Tab-separated table of C-alpha atoms in Angstrom:
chain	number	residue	atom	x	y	z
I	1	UNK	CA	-12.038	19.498	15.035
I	2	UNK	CA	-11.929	16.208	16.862
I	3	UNK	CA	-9.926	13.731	16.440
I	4	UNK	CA	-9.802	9.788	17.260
I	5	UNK	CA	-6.585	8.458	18.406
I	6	UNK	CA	-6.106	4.836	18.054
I	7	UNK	CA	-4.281	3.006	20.762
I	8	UNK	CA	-3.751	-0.369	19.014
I	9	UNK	CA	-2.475	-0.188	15.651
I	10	UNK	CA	-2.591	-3.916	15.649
I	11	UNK	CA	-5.848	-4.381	15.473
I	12	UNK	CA	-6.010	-2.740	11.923
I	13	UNK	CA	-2.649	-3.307	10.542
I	14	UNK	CA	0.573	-5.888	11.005
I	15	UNK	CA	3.050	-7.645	9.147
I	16	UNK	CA	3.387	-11.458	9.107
I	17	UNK	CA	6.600	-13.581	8.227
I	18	UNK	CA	6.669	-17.213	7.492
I	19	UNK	CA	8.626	-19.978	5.777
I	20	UNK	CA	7.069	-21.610	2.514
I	21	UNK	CA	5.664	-25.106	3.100
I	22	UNK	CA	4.558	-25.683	-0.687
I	23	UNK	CA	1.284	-27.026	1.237
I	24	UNK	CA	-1.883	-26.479	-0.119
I	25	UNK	CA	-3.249	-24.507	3.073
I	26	UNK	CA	-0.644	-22.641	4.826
I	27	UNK	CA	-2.634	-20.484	7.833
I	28	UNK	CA	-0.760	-17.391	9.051
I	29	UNK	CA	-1.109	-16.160	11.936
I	30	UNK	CA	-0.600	-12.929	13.466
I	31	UNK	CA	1.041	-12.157	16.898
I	32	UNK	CA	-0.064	-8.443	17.484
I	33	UNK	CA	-1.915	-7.067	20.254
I	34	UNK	CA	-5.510	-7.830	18.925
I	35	UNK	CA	-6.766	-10.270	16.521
I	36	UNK	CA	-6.669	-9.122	13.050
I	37	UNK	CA	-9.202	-10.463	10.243
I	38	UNK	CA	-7.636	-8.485	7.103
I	39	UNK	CA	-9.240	-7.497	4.132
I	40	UNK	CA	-6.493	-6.791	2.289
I	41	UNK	CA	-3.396	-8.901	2.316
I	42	UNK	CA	-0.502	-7.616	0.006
I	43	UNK	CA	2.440	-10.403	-0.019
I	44	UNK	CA	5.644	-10.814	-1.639
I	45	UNK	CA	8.668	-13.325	-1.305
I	46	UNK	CA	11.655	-12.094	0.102
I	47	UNK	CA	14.356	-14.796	-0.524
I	48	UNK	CA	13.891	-15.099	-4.542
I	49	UNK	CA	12.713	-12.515	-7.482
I	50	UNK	CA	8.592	-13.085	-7.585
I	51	UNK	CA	5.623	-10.607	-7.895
I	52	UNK	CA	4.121	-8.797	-5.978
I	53	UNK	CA	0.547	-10.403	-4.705
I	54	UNK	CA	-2.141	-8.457	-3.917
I	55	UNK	CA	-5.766	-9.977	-2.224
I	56	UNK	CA	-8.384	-8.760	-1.042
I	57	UNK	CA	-12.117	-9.533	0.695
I	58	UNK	CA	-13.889	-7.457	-2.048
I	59	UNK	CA	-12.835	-9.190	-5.109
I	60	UNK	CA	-12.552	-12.462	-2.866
I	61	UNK	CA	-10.275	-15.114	-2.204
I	62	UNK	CA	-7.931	-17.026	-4.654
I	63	UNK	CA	-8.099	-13.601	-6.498
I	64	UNK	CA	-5.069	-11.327	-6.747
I	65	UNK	CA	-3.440	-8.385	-8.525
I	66	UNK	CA	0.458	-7.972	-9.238
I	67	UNK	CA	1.429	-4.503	-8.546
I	68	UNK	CA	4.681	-5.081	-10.385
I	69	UNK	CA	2.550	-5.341	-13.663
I	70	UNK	CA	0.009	-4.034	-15.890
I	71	UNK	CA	-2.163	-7.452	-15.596
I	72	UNK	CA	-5.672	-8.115	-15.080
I	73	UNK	CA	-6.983	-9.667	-12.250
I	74	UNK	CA	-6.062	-13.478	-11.944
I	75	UNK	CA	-7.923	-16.474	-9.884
I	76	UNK	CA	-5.691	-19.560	-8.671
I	77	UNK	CA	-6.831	-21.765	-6.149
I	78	UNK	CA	-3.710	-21.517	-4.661
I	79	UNK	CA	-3.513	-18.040	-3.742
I	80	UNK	CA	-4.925	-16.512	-0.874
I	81	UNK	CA	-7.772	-18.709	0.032
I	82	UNK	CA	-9.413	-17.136	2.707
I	83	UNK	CA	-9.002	-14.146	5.124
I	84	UNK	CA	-8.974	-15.425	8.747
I	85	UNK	CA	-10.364	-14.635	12.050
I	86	UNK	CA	-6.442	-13.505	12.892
I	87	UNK	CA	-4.757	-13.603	9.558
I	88	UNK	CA	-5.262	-15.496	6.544
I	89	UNK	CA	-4.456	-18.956	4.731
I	90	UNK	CA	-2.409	-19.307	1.312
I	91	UNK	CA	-2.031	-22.202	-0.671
I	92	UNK	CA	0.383	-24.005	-3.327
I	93	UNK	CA	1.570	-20.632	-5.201
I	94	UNK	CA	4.840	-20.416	-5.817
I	95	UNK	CA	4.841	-16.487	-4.981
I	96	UNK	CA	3.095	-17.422	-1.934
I	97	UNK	CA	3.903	-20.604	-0.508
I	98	UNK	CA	7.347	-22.248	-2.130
I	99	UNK	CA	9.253	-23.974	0.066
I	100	UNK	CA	12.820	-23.095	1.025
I	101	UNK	CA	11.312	-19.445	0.546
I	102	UNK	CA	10.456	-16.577	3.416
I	103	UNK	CA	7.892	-14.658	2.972
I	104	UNK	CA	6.347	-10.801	4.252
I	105	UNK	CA	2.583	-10.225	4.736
I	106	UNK	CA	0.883	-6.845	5.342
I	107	UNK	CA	-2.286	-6.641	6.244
I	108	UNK	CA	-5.431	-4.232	6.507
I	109	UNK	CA	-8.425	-4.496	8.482
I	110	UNK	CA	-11.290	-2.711	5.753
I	111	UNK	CA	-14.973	-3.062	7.169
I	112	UNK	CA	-15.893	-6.692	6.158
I	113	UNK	CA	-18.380	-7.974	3.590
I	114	UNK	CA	-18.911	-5.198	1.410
I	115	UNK	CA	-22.120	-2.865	0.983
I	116	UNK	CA	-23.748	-0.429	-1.896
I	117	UNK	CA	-22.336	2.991	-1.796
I	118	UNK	CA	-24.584	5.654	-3.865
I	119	UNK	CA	-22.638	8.822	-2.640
I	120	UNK	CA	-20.977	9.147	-5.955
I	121	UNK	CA	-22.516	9.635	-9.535
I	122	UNK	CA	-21.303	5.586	-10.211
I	123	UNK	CA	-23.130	3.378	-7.409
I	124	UNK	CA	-20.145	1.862	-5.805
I	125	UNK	CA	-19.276	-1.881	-3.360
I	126	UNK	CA	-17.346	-0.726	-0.752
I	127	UNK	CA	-15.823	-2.646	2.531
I	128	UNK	CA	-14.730	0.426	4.801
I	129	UNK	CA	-13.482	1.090	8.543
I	130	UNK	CA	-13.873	4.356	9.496
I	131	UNK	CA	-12.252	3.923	12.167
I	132	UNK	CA	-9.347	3.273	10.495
I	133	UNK	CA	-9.509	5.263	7.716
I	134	UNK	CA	-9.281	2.373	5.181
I	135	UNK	CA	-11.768	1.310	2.434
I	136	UNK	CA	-11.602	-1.174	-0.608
I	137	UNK	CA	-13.939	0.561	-3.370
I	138	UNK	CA	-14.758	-1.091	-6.350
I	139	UNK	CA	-17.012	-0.070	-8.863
I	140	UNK	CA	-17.481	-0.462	-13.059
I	141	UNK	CA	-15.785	2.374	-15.353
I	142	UNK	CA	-17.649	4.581	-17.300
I	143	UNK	CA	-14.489	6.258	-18.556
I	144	UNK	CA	-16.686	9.406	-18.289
I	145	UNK	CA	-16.502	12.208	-15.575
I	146	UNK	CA	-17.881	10.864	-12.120
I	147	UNK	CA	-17.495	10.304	-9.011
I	148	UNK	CA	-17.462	7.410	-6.506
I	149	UNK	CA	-18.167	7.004	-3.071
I	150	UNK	CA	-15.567	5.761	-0.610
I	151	UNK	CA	-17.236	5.406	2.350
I	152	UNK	CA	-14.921	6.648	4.753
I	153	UNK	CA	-16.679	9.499	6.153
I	154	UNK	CA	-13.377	11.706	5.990
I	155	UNK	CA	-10.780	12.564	3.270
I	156	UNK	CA	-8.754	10.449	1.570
I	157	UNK	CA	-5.212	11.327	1.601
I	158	UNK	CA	-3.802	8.453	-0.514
I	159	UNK	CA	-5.580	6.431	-3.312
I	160	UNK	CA	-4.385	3.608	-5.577
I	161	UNK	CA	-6.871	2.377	-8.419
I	162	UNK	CA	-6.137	-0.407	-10.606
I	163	UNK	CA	-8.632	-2.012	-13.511
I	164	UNK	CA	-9.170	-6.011	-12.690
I	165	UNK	CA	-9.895	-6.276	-15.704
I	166	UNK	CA	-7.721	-5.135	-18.390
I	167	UNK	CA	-3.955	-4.771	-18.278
I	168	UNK	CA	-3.638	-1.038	-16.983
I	169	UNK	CA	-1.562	0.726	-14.771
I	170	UNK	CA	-1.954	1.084	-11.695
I	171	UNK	CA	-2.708	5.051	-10.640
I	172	UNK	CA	-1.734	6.813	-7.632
I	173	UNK	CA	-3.641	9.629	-6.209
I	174	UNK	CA	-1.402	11.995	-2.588
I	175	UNK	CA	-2.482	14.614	-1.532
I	176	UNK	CA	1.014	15.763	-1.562
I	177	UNK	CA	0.949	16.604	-5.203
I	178	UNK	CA	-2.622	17.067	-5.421
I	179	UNK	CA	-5.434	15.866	-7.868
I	180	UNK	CA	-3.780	17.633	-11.370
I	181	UNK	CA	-0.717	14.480	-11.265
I	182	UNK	CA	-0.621	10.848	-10.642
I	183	UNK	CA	2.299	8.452	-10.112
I	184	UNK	CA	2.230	5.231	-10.869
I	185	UNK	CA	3.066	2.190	-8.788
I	186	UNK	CA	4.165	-0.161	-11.171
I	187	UNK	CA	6.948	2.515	-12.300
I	188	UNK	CA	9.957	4.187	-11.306
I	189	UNK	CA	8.563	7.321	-13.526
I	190	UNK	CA	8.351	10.822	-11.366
I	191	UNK	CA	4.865	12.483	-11.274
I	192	UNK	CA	2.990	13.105	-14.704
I	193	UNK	CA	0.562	16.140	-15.150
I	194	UNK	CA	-2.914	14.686	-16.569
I	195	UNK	CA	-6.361	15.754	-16.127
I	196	UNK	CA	-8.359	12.914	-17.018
I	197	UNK	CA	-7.333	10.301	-14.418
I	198	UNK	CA	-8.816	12.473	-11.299
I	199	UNK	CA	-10.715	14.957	-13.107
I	200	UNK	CA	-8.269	17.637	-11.770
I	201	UNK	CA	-10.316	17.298	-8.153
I	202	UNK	CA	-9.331	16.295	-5.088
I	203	UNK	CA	-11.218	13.657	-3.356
I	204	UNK	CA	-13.927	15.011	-0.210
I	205	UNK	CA	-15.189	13.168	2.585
I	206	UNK	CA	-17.473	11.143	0.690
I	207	UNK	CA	-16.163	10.506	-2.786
I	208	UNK	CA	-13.337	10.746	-4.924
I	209	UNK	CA	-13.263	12.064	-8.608
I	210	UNK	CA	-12.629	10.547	-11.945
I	211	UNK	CA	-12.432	11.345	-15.613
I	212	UNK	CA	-12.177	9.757	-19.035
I	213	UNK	CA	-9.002	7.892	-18.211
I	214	UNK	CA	-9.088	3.880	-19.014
I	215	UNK	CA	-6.498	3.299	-16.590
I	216	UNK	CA	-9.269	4.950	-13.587
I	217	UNK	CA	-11.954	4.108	-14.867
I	218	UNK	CA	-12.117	2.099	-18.304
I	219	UNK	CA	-15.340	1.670	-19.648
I	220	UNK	CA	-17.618	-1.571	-18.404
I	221	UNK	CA	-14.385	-2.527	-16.594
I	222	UNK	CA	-14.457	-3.869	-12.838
I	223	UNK	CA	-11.692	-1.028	-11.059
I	224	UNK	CA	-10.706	-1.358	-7.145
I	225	UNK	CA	-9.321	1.458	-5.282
I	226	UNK	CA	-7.831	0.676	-2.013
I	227	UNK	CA	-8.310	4.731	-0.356
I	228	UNK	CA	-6.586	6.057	3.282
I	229	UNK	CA	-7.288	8.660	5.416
I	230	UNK	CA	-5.279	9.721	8.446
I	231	UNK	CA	-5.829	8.591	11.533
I	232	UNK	CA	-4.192	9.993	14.656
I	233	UNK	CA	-1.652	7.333	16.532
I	234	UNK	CA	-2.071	5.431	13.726
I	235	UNK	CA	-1.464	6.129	10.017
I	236	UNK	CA	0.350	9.613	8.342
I	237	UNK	CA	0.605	10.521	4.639
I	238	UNK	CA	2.667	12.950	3.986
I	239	UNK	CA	5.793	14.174	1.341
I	240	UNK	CA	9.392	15.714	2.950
I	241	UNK	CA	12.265	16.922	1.115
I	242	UNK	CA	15.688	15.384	1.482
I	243	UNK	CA	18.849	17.133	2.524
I	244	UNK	CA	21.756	15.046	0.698
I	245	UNK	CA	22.923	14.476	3.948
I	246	UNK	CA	23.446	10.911	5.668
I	247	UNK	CA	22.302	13.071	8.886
I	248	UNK	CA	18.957	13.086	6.778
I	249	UNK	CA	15.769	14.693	7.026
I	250	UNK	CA	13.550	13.808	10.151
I	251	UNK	CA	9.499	13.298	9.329
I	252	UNK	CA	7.204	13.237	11.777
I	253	UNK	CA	4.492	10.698	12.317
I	254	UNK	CA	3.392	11.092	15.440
I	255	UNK	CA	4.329	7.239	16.409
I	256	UNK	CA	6.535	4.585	15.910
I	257	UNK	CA	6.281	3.379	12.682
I	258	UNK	CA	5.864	-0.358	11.730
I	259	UNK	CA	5.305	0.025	7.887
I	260	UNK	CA	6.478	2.685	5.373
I	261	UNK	CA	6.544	2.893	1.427
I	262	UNK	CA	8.057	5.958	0.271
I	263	UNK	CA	9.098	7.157	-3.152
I	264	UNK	CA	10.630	10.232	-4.742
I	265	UNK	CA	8.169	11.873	-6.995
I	266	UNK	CA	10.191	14.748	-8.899
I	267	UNK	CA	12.620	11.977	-10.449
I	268	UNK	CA	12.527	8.811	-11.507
I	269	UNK	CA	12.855	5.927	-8.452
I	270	UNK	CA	11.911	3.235	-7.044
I	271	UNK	CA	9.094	2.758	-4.929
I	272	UNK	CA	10.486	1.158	-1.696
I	273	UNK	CA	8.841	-0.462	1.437
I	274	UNK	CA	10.496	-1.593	5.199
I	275	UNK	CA	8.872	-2.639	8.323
I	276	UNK	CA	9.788	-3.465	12.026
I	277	UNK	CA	9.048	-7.146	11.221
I	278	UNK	CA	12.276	-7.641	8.382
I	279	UNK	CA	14.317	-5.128	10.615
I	280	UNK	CA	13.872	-5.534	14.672
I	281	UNK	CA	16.563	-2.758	15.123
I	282	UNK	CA	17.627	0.544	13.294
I	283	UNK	CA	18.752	1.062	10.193
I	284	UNK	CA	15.975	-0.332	8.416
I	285	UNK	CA	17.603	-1.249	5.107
I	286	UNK	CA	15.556	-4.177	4.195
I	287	UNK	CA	13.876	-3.184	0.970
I	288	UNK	CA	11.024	-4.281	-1.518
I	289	UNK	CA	9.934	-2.663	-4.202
I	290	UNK	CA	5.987	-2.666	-5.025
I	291	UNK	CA	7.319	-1.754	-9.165
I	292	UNK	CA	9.917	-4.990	-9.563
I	293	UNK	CA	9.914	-8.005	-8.736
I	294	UNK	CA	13.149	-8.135	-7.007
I	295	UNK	CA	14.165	-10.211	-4.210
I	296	UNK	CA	14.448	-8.444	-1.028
I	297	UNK	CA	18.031	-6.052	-0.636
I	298	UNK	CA	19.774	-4.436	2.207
I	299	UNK	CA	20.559	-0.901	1.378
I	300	UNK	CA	23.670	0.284	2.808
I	301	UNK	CA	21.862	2.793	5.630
I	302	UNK	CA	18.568	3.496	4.634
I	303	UNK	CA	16.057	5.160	7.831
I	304	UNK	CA	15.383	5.125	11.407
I	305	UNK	CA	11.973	4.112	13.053
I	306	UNK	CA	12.097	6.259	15.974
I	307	UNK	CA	9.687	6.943	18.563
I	308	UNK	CA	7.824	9.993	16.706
I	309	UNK	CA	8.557	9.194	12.983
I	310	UNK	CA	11.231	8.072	10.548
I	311	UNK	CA	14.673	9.718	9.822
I	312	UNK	CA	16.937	8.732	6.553
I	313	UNK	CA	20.189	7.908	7.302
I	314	UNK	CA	21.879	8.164	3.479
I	315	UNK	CA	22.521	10.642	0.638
I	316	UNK	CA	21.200	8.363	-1.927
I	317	UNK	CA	18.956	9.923	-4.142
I	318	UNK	CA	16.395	6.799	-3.428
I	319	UNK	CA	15.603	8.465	0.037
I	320	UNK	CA	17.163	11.822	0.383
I	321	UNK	CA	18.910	13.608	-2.548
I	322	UNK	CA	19.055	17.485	-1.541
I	323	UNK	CA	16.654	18.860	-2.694
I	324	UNK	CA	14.711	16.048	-3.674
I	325	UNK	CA	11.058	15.288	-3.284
I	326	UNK	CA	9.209	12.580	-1.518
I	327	UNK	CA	5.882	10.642	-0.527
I	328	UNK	CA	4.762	8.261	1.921
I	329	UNK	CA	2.585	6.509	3.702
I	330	UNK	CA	3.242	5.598	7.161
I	331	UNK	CA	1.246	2.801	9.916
I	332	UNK	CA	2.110	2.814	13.614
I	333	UNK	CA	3.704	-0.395	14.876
């Protein structure tokens, strides 16, 4: 099989930092390699406790999800109001924008305006780059078997679904624990074994699967999934198991990472997320959580970025209890 390697990362993923002006247009820009017009923009504050905001081109600007809570989709002018030619502008938001406060941006490049997808038993509007291996789906439940097309033109590895509508959870689909369990982002809980939320099937190149679960796909409900594939050079998903040592277990990525959220899925933890933006040198012990809104925290060791993947550097059962078990998702800086 052949594979594409991408040489810029940049062009499809980076992190921005700024400083809150309380303004009510803010434009950040990024300083990668290429120009980068996201479609997804997931935010959060780093100097105070504040949500979690999530944007993106599908549902449109100056709407956003919290993936710290349960809540339906919400629409403030001063959110993200519109996703630039290389980066985006926010506005007066205090979870945005406050000033005094520093902020962290990541950012995904999808495939623009989005188009009508009819692999899947539910017609589907889907922004993908298959290139990239990153679509935004969204579609209306049925809360019925189905299935919906992603658009991706290869497997999803990852998948995170959340109803706009209604105050649901917010499901995670690896491929490290398969289509039978789901974790859940807004929770520290370990994996749970369900067969409605995927229909007990793992996603294929063209769709993924769902069942009677409201929290997938609640009935005459608008749901977004935001679904990854892997991409060589670029992006790795993936699970390891920790050695309780601070000489920790080494995962390959096949790059550098930039940006990594991991979590330990046969306990209860916290999801966690660093980058090479918040840390310029190793360890990089600059944590967020995508479950609580917690201001950002220094662990005392926490991992490595090294050339060909990421290494933990602590016992703590967050990143590498022996025996433990673990997921991520990985982008190339």
């Amino acid at each position: 099989m052949a594979y594409t390697t991408i040489d810029d990362p940049t062009a499809y993923f980076q992190t921005a930092l700024w400083s809150g002006d309380g303004s009510t247009n803010n434009a950040i820009t990024n300083d990668g390699n290429s120009n980068l017009q996201p479609d997804f923009v997931w935010i959060k504050k780093r100097t105070n406790a504040d949500d979690h905001i999530l944007a993106n081109s599908v549902s449109g600007a100056t709407k956003y999800l919290i993936s710290n809570s349960t809540g339906s989709e919400q629409t403030y002018s001063g959110s993200v109001k519109s996703f630039d030619s290389n980066g985006f502008t926010v506005g007066d938001g205090n979870q945005i924008n406050q000033s005094s406060n520093t902020f962290v941006g990541w950012q995904w490049k999808a495939g623009g305006t989005a188009s009508s997808n009819t692999d899947g038993s539910i017609t589907s509007s889907v922004s993908a780059n298959t290139t990239a291996g990153f679509s935004i789906v969204s579609w209306t439940g049925t809360q019925a078997n189905a299935t919906v097309g992603h658009g991706l033109g290869s497997t999803p590895k990852m998948i995170i679904i959340k109803c706009r509508d209604s105050s649901d959870a917010w499901f995670v689909y690896h491929e490290a624990y398969g289509a039978t369990k789901y974790l859940i982002l807004n929770t520290t809980a370990a994996t749970v074994t369900a067969s409605t939320p995927f229909n007990d099937t793992a996603p294929t190149s063209s769709v993924f699967s769902l069942g009677a679960d409201g929290n997938t796909n609640e009935s005459g409900s608008g749901m977004i999934a935001y679904c990854f594939a892997e991409k060589k050079g670029y992006s790795k998903f993936g699970s390891y198991t920790g050695n309780g040592n601070a000489d920790g277990t080494f995962v390959y990525t096949g790059f550098k990472p930039a940006f990594v959220i991991h979590k330990r899925f046969d306990a209860t933890n916290n999801w966690h997320m660093v980058d090479n933006k918040r840390d310029t040198f190793n360890p990089t012990d600059l944590q967020l959580y995508p479950n609580v809104s917690n201001s950002e925290f220094a662990e005392t060791d926490g991992m490595d970025f090294l050339s060909n993947g990421f290494k933990a550097r602590e016992s703590s059962t967050w990143i590498n209890a022996s025996g433990g078990t673990y997921i991520y998702m990985a982008f190339a800086e």
